PDB file of C-alpha atoms in Angstrom:
ATOM      1  CA  MET S   1     189.343-105.798  -0.106  1.00 48.00           C
ATOM      2  CA  ARG S   2     187.286-102.935  -1.220  1.00 53.00           C
ATOM      3  CA  SER S   3     186.702-104.425  -4.739  1.00 57.00           C
ATOM      4  CA  GLY S   4     185.446-107.698  -3.043  1.00 59.00           C
ATOM      5  CA  THR S   5     182.894-105.729  -0.801  1.00 64.00           C
ATOM      6  CA  HIS S   6     181.427-104.194  -3.891  1.00 64.00           C
ATOM      7  CA  THR S   7     181.119-107.422  -5.536  1.00 71.00           C
ATOM      8  CA  VAL S   8     179.309-109.004  -2.620  1.00 68.00           C
ATOM      9  CA  PHE S   9     176.956-105.978  -2.371  1.00 70.00           C
ATOM     10  CA  ARG S  10     176.282-106.190  -6.028  1.00 74.00           C
ATOM     11  CA  ASP S  11     175.529-109.735  -5.784  1.00 72.00           C
ATOM     12  CA  VAL S  12     173.217-109.497  -2.693  1.00 73.00           C
ATOM     13  CA  THR S  13     171.338-106.609  -4.466  1.00 77.00           C
ATOM     14  CA  THR S  14     170.912-108.598  -7.766  1.00 78.00           C
ATOM     15  CA  LEU S  15     169.707-111.615  -5.563  1.00 74.00           C
ATOM     16  CA  ALA S  16     167.191-109.627  -3.672  1.00 75.00           C
ATOM     17  CA  LEU S  17     165.833-108.067  -7.054  1.00 76.00           C
ATOM     18  CA  LEU S  18     165.545-111.298  -8.576  1.00 75.00           C
ATOM     19  CA  GLY S  19     163.520-112.583  -5.589  1.00 74.00           C
ATOM     20  CA  PHE S  20     161.173-109.767  -5.597  1.00 75.00           C
ATOM     21  CA  VAL S  21     160.425-110.273  -9.523  1.00 74.00           C
ATOM     22  CA  ALA S  22     159.942-114.040  -8.902  1.00 73.00           C
ATOM     23  CA  ILE S  23     157.372-113.143  -6.043  1.00 79.00           C
ATOM     24  CA  VAL S  24     155.595-110.758  -8.403  1.00 71.00           C
ATOM     25  CA  ILE S  25     155.349-113.298 -11.118  1.00 75.00           C
ATOM     26  CA  LEU S  26     153.976-116.010  -8.871  1.00 71.00           C
ATOM     27  CA  VAL S  27     151.449-113.473  -7.459  1.00 68.00           C
ATOM     28  CA  LEU S  28     150.346-112.373 -10.695  1.00 66.00           C
ATOM     29  CA  SER S  29     149.496-115.863 -12.165  1.00 65.00           C
ATOM     30  CA  HIS S  30     146.984-116.196  -9.230  1.00 65.00           C
ATOM     31  CA  ILE S  31     145.259-113.179 -10.028  1.00 70.00           C
ATOM     32  CA  ASN S  32     142.061-113.722 -12.114  1.00 58.00           C
ATOM     33  CA  PRO S  33     140.676-110.748 -13.860  1.00 55.00           C
ATOM     34  CA  PRO S  34     136.728-110.708 -14.097  1.00 52.00           C
ATOM     35  CA  GLU S  35     135.387-111.968 -17.181  1.00 52.00           C
ATOM     36  CA  LYS S  36     133.556-109.758 -19.673  1.00 48.00           C
ATOM     37  CA  GLY S  37     129.968-109.292 -19.223  1.00 46.00           C
ATOM     38  CA  GLU S  38     130.102-110.580 -15.680  1.00 44.00           C
ATOM     39  CA  SER S  39     127.729-108.501 -13.382  1.00 43.00           C
ATOM     40  CA  GLU S  40     127.968-108.655  -9.527  1.00 46.00           C
ATOM     41  CA  SER S  41     124.780-107.208  -9.117  1.00 49.00           C
ATOM     42  CA  ALA S  42     122.714-109.392 -11.715  1.00 52.00           C
ATOM     43  CA  PRO S  43     119.743-110.807  -9.969  1.00 53.00           C
ATOM     44  CA  PRO S  44     119.352-114.580  -9.456  1.00 64.00           C
ATOM     45  CA  GLY S  45     117.007-116.905 -11.031  1.00 80.00           C
ATOM     46  CA  ASN S  46     115.769-117.240 -14.712  1.00 91.00           C
ATOM     47  CA  VAL S  47     112.537-115.377 -15.230  1.00 95.00           C
ATOM     48  CA  ILE S  48     112.930-112.153 -13.235  1.00 95.00           C
ATOM     49  CA  VAL S  49     110.128-109.731 -12.444  1.00 96.00           C
ATOM     50  CA  GLU S  50     110.924-106.255 -10.876  1.00 96.00           C
ATOM     51  CA  ILE S  51     108.716-103.407  -9.829  1.00 96.00           C
ATOM     52  CA  ARG S  52     109.747-100.007  -8.822  1.00 95.00           C
ATOM     53  CA  TRP S  53     107.740 -96.937  -7.437  1.00 92.00           C
ATOM     54  CA  ALA S  54     108.776 -93.464  -6.407  1.00 91.00           C
ATOM     55  CA  ASP S  55     111.617 -93.557  -3.811  1.00 90.00           C
ATOM     56  CA  GLY S  56     110.925 -92.285  -0.431  1.00 86.00           C
ATOM     57  CA  LEU S  57     106.997 -92.677  -1.055  1.00 87.00           C
ATOM     58  CA  ASP S  58     105.377 -94.399   1.976  1.00 88.00           C
ATOM     59  CA  ALA S  59     103.346 -96.645  -0.003  1.00 89.00           C
ATOM     60  CA  ASP S  60     103.183-100.421   0.128  1.00 91.00           C
ATOM     61  CA  VAL S  61     102.763-101.840  -3.303  1.00 94.00           C
ATOM     62  CA  ASP S  62     102.775-105.616  -3.708  1.00 95.00           C
ATOM     63  CA  LEU S  63     104.067-107.941  -6.645  1.00 96.00           C
ATOM     64  CA  TRP S  64     102.151-110.799  -7.507  1.00 96.00           C
ATOM     65  CA  VAL S  65     103.168-113.347  -9.996  1.00 96.00           C
ATOM     66  CA  LYS S  66     102.223-116.824 -11.120  1.00 96.00           C
ATOM     67  CA  ALA S  67     104.162-119.395 -13.036  1.00 95.00           C
ATOM     68  CA  PRO S  68     102.490-122.288 -15.278  1.00 95.00           C
ATOM     69  CA  GLY S  69     100.726-124.748 -13.058  1.00 92.00           C
ATOM     70  CA  ASP S  70     101.699-123.191  -9.878  1.00 93.00           C
ATOM     71  CA  ARG S  71      99.855-120.926  -7.311  1.00 92.00           C
ATOM     72  CA  ALA S  72     100.247-117.157  -7.108  1.00 94.00           C
ATOM     73  CA  VAL S  73     103.316-115.879  -5.232  1.00 95.00           C
ATOM     74  CA  GLY S  74     103.168-112.491  -3.271  1.00 92.00           C
ATOM     75  CA  TYR S  75     103.534-111.265   0.249  1.00 90.00           C
ATOM     76  CA  SER S  76     101.229-113.866   1.806  1.00 89.00           C
ATOM     77  CA  ASN S  77     102.728-116.637  -0.178  1.00 89.00           C
ATOM     78  CA  LEU S  78     106.499-115.992  -0.563  1.00 88.00           C
ATOM     79  CA  ASN S  79     107.354-119.334  -2.394  1.00 90.00           C
ATOM     80  CA  GLY S  80     105.752-121.492  -4.947  1.00 91.00           C
ATOM     81  CA  LYS S  81     107.161-124.332  -6.895  1.00 92.00           C
ATOM     82  CA  PHE S  82     108.967-122.013  -9.375  1.00 93.00           C
ATOM     83  CA  PHE S  83     108.725-118.404  -8.318  1.00 94.00           C
ATOM     84  CA  ASN S  84     109.995-116.921  -5.200  1.00 94.00           C
ATOM     85  CA  LEU S  85     109.369-113.383  -4.068  1.00 93.00           C
ATOM     86  CA  LEU S  86     112.849-112.196  -2.979  1.00 90.00           C
ATOM     87  CA  ARG S  87     111.831-108.646  -1.680  1.00 82.00           C
ATOM     88  CA  ASP S  88     108.676-107.473  -0.007  1.00 82.00           C
ATOM     89  CA  ASP S  89     108.943-103.805   0.390  1.00 83.00           C
ATOM     90  CA  LEU S  90     106.516-102.119   2.630  1.00 78.00           C
ATOM     91  CA  GLY S  91     107.254 -98.678   1.715  1.00 72.00           C
ATOM     92  CA  ALA S  92     108.908 -96.377   4.798  1.00 64.00           C
ATOM     93  CA  TYR S  93     107.881 -98.871   7.434  1.00 63.00           C
ATOM     94  CA  LEU S  94     110.821-100.612   9.031  1.00 63.00           C
ATOM     95  CA  ASP S  95     113.091 -99.835   5.961  1.00 67.00           C
ATOM     96  CA  PRO S  96     116.191 -97.447   6.426  1.00 69.00           C
ATOM     97  CA  LEU S  97     116.278 -96.912   2.804  1.00 73.00           C
ATOM     98  CA  ASP S  98     114.254 -94.682   0.519  1.00 80.00           C
ATOM     99  CA  LEU S  99     114.334 -97.478  -2.308  1.00 88.00           C
ATOM    100  CA  ASN S 100     110.825 -98.696  -3.253  1.00 90.00           C
ATOM    101  CA  TYR S 101     111.448-101.989  -5.095  1.00 92.00           C
ATOM    102  CA  GLU S 102     110.295-105.662  -5.081  1.00 94.00           C
ATOM    103  CA  ASN S 103     111.325-108.680  -7.313  1.00 94.00           C
ATOM    104  CA  ALA S 104     110.524-112.464  -7.782  1.00 95.00           C
ATOM    105  CA  TYR S 105     112.340-114.831  -9.755  1.00 94.00           C
ATOM    106  CA  THR S 106     111.777-118.440 -10.958  1.00 94.00           C
ATOM    107  CA  ARG S 107     114.102-121.570 -10.652  1.00 89.00           C
ATOM    108  CA  GLY S 108     114.426-122.741 -14.289  1.00 89.00           C
ATOM    109  CA  ILE S 109     112.195-121.703 -17.153  1.00 92.00           C
ATOM    110  CA  ILE S 110     108.986-123.501 -17.401  1.00 92.00           C
ATOM    111  CA  PRO S 111     107.093-123.355 -20.693  1.00 95.00           C
ATOM    112  CA  GLY S 112     103.435-122.029 -20.266  1.00 96.00           C
ATOM    113  CA  GLU S 113     101.549-118.962 -19.326  1.00 97.00           C
ATOM    114  CA  TYR S 114     103.083-116.517 -17.018  1.00 97.00           C
ATOM    115  CA  VAL S 115     100.971-113.706 -15.069  1.00 97.00           C
ATOM    116  CA  VAL S 116     102.288-110.419 -13.304  1.00 98.00           C
ATOM    117  CA  ASN S 117      99.999-108.411 -11.184  1.00 97.00           C
ATOM    118  CA  VAL S 118     100.548-105.207  -8.977  1.00 97.00           C
ATOM    119  CA  HIS S 119      98.421-104.550  -6.096  1.00 96.00           C
ATOM    120  CA  LEU S 120      98.437-101.307  -3.769  1.00 94.00           C
ATOM    121  CA  TYR S 121      98.114-102.760  -0.318  1.00 93.00           C
ATOM    122  CA  ASN S 122      98.229 -99.477   1.663  1.00 90.00           C
ATOM    123  CA  VAL S 123      99.473 -95.844   1.912  1.00 88.00           C
ATOM    124  CA  ARG S 124     100.389 -94.542   5.579  1.00 79.00           C
ATOM    125  CA  THR S 125     100.837 -90.787   4.999  1.00 78.00           C
ATOM    126  CA  VAL S 126      98.819 -88.051   3.667  1.00 72.00           C
ATOM    127  CA  SER S 127     101.535 -87.124   1.272  1.00 69.00           C
ATOM    128  CA  ALA S 128     101.373 -90.491  -0.097  1.00 72.00           C
ATOM    129  CA  LEU S 129      97.726 -90.398  -0.409  1.00 78.00           C
ATOM    130  CA  SER S 130      97.898 -87.268  -2.216  1.00 79.00           C
ATOM    131  CA  SER S 131     100.408 -88.736  -4.706  1.00 82.00           C
ATOM    132  CA  LEU S 132      97.427 -91.176  -6.130  1.00 88.00           C
ATOM    133  CA  PRO S 133      97.464 -92.706  -8.731  1.00 92.00           C
ATOM    134  CA  ILE S 134     100.948 -94.075  -7.838  1.00 93.00           C
ATOM    135  CA  PRO S 135     102.931 -94.758 -11.166  1.00 95.00           C
ATOM    136  CA  VAL S 136     104.570 -98.168 -10.905  1.00 96.00           C
ATOM    137  CA  GLN S 137     107.336 -99.309 -13.201  1.00 97.00           C
ATOM    138  CA  VAL S 138     107.149-103.322 -14.211  1.00 97.00           C
ATOM    139  CA  MET S 139     109.937-105.077 -15.796  1.00 97.00           C
ATOM    140  CA  VAL S 140     110.319-108.873 -16.782  1.00 96.00           C
ATOM    141  CA  SER S 141     113.618-110.422 -17.625  1.00 95.00           C
ATOM    142  CA  ILE S 142     114.970-113.776 -18.888  1.00 93.00           C
ATOM    143  CA  ALA S 143     118.341-115.277 -18.193  1.00 90.00           C
ATOM    144  CA  LYS S 144     118.409-118.559 -20.242  1.00 83.00           C
ATOM    145  CA  ASP S 145     121.621-120.138 -19.011  1.00 69.00           C
ATOM    146  CA  ARG S 146     122.869-119.268 -15.644  1.00 56.00           C
ATOM    147  CA  ILE S 147     125.687-121.763 -15.786  1.00 50.00           C
ATOM    148  CA  ASP S 148     127.589-119.865 -18.575  1.00 50.00           C
ATOM    149  CA  GLY S 149     127.108-116.637 -16.832  1.00 53.00           C
ATOM    150  CA  VAL S 150     124.640-115.242 -19.512  1.00 59.00           C
ATOM    151  CA  ARG S 151     123.252-111.818 -18.119  1.00 73.00           C
ATOM    152  CA  SER S 152     119.452-111.393 -18.061  1.00 81.00           C
ATOM    153  CA  GLN S 153     117.848-109.847 -21.034  1.00 90.00           C
ATOM    154  CA  ARG S 154     114.864-107.361 -20.540  1.00 93.00           C
ATOM    155  CA  ILE S 155     111.683-108.759 -22.485  1.00 94.00           C
ATOM    156  CA  LEU S 156     108.791-106.641 -21.246  1.00 97.00           C
ATOM    157  CA  THR S 157     108.501-103.300 -19.449  1.00 97.00           C
ATOM    158  CA  GLN S 158     105.318-101.282 -18.721  1.00 97.00           C
ATOM    159  CA  GLN S 159     104.303 -98.440 -16.517  1.00 97.00           C
ATOM    160  CA  VAL S 160     100.997 -98.762 -14.571  1.00 97.00           C
ATOM    161  CA  ARG S 161      98.908 -96.612 -12.325  1.00 96.00           C
ATOM    162  CA  LEU S 162      97.472 -97.678  -9.132  1.00 95.00           C
ATOM    163  CA  LYS S 163      94.460 -95.471  -8.397  1.00 94.00           C
ATOM    164  CA  SER S 164      93.292 -96.379  -4.830  1.00 93.00           C
ATOM    165  CA  ILE S 165      93.984 -98.675  -1.807  1.00 92.00           C
ATOM    166  CA  GLY S 166      93.347-102.298  -2.925  1.00 93.00           C
ATOM    167  CA  HIS S 167      93.629-101.763  -6.551  1.00 95.00           C
ATOM    168  CA  GLU S 168      95.033-104.611  -8.375  1.00 96.00           C
ATOM    169  CA  VAL S 169      96.280-104.432 -12.141  1.00 96.00           C
ATOM    170  CA  THR S 170      97.167-107.332 -14.301  1.00 97.00           C
ATOM    171  CA  VAL S 171     100.289-105.822 -16.108  1.00 97.00           C
ATOM    172  CA  PHE S 172     101.435-108.940 -18.205  1.00 97.00           C
ATOM    173  CA  ARG S 173     100.065-112.163 -19.107  1.00 97.00           C
ATOM    174  CA  PHE S 174     102.534-114.015 -21.473  1.00 97.00           C
ATOM    175  CA  ALA S 175     103.620-117.536 -22.580  1.00 97.00           C
ATOM    176  CA  LEU S 176     107.076-118.952 -22.900  1.00 95.00           C
ATOM    177  CA  ASP S 177     108.216-121.973 -24.956  1.00 94.00           C
ATOM    178  CA  GLU S 178     110.751-124.689 -24.199  1.00 90.00           C
ATOM    179  CA  ASN S 179     113.452-122.552 -25.040  1.00 89.00           C
ATOM    180  CA  GLY S 180     112.560-119.610 -22.980  1.00 90.00           C
ATOM    181  CA  ASP S 181     111.380-117.297 -25.848  1.00 93.00           C
ATOM    182  CA  ILE S 182     107.845-115.591 -25.964  1.00 94.00           C
ATOM    183  CA  GLN S 183     105.301-117.317 -27.992  1.00 95.00           C
ATOM    184  CA  THR S 184     104.023-115.059 -30.651  1.00 94.00           C
ATOM    185  CA  GLY S 185     100.719-113.229 -29.942  1.00 95.00           C
ATOM    186  CA  SER S 186     100.697-114.438 -26.202  1.00 96.00           C
ATOM    187  CA  VAL S 187     101.386-111.031 -24.644  1.00 97.00           C
ATOM    188  CA  HIS S 188      98.079-109.409 -23.103  1.00 97.00           C
ATOM    189  CA  ASN S 189      96.803-107.946 -20.034  1.00 96.00           C
ATOM    190  CA  THR S 190      93.334-109.530 -19.666  1.00 96.00           C
ATOM    191  CA  PRO S 191      92.610-109.094 -15.775  1.00 95.00           C
ATOM    192  CA  ILE S 192      92.929-112.010 -13.523  1.00 94.00           C
ATOM    193  CA  LYS S 193      93.203-111.905  -9.679  1.00 94.00           C
ATOM    194  CA  LEU S 194      96.384-113.057  -7.893  1.00 93.00           C
ATOM    195  CA  ARG S 195      96.353-111.669  -4.657  1.00 87.00           C
ATOM    196  CA  GLU S 196      95.771-114.248  -1.898  1.00 69.00           C
ATOM    197  CA  TYR S 197      95.381-113.757   1.977  1.00 51.00           C
ATOM    198  CA  LYS S 198      97.307-116.355   4.180  1.00 50.00           C
ATOM    199  CA  GLN S 199      95.452-116.649   7.726  1.00 42.00           C
ATOM    200  CA  TRP S 200      98.069-116.235  10.508  1.00 39.00           C
ATOM    201  CA  GLN S 201      98.355-119.224  12.666  1.00 39.00           C
ATOM    202  CA  PRO S 202     100.015-119.289  16.250  1.00 37.00           C
TER     203      PRO S 202
END
């Protein structure tokens, strides 16, 4: 009797353990580890333009970009045929974060000339005014194949200084070929105005 009780207890324990192992094996087969090189914070788009200026500085710096055969895209014209302005940062105004950052991206890579400008729209405090000229870091990246999860690659970077309210600087003009590569000798910063005014309509 006592021997039979031990046998039943051993069998129940073994079956419970085997059931637990089977559940673990089934669950593990459904867990997908992240692929190498995958980045959750990778920005969308194929041609990505980003600007940064001093965090916490109450200065409204604007990014203006232009793709081949399209109109300029900036705060008063957020979307073009190819470019979208993803973030329009107004400095500290209505912004709970200290981060000062704007970016724009294209849908696809279009061969031809691209233009990247920055413009100082406004400064709202005496401390921001005393910070003039304001250094702005400008970065351009390319992601040639988003379908295969290829991360973006930085192709151009430059720091410029905005000297006064209304100052607009052409940072980059460059041409891309059909493969998304910069054409040799195409990078320059010959000034061209991109800022546009969009009249408000009720």
